Short mmCIF file of C-alpha atoms in Angstrom, two decimals:
data_model
loop_
_atom_site.label_atom_id
_atom_site.label_comp_id
_atom_site.label_asym_id
_atom_site.label_seq_id
_atom_site.Cartn_x
_atom_site.Cartn_y
_atom_site.Cartn_z
CA MET A 12 -55.15 14.81 -139.24
CA THR A 13 -55.46 12.53 -136.25
CA VAL A 14 -57.68 15.35 -134.50
CA LEU A 15 -60.00 15.40 -137.61
CA LEU A 16 -60.20 11.62 -137.64
CA LEU A 17 -61.00 11.69 -133.88
CA GLN A 18 -63.61 14.55 -134.29
CA THR A 19 -65.32 12.35 -137.35
CA ASN A 20 -65.32 9.26 -135.12
CA ARG A 21 -66.97 11.23 -132.30
CA LEU A 22 -69.48 12.48 -134.51
CA ARG A 23 -70.29 9.20 -136.02
CA HIS A 24 -70.55 7.47 -132.47
CA LYS A 25 -73.00 10.11 -131.49
CA ALA A 26 -75.36 9.53 -134.72
CA ASN A 27 -75.16 5.78 -133.93
CA TYR A 28 -76.13 6.75 -130.25
CA PHE A 29 -78.99 8.79 -131.36
CA LYS A 30 -80.19 6.17 -133.82
CA SER A 31 -80.31 3.47 -131.12
CA ASN A 32 -81.72 5.81 -128.72
CA SER A 33 -84.65 6.42 -131.10
CA ARG A 34 -84.97 2.60 -132.10
CA LEU A 35 -85.25 2.07 -127.95
CA GLN A 36 -87.95 4.79 -127.82
CA GLN A 37 -89.82 3.21 -130.93
CA LEU A 38 -89.73 -0.29 -129.18
CA ARG A 39 -90.85 1.22 -125.80
CA ALA A 40 -93.91 2.90 -127.54
CA ALA A 41 -94.60 -0.24 -129.34
CA ALA A 42 -94.55 -1.98 -126.00
CA LEU A 43 -96.93 0.42 -124.45
CA ILE A 44 -99.45 0.37 -127.30
CA ALA A 45 -99.35 -3.55 -127.04
CA GLY A 46 -99.75 -3.63 -123.45
CA SER A 47 -102.59 -1.20 -123.56
CA THR A 48 -104.56 -3.09 -126.37
CA ARG A 49 -103.92 -6.16 -124.37
CA ALA A 50 -105.22 -4.71 -121.08
CA PHE A 51 -108.35 -3.21 -122.73
CA PRO A 52 -109.87 -6.51 -123.80
CA THR A 53 -109.03 -8.09 -120.08
CA LYS A 54 -110.65 -5.33 -118.44
CA LEU A 55 -113.66 -5.44 -120.48
CA SER A 56 -114.12 -9.02 -119.94
CA VAL A 57 -113.50 -8.92 -115.98
CA ASP A 58 -116.17 -6.12 -115.82
#
């Protein structure tokens, strides 16, 4: 019984890790998009 519980806890932990990981990637992508859109107008205005 205890072994099964440990395995399910491990699986749950892995699932949580992947969820948080994808969330971080989404935040990074959003930051990159925001940075590029912010950079384009300044580049245009400087030119």
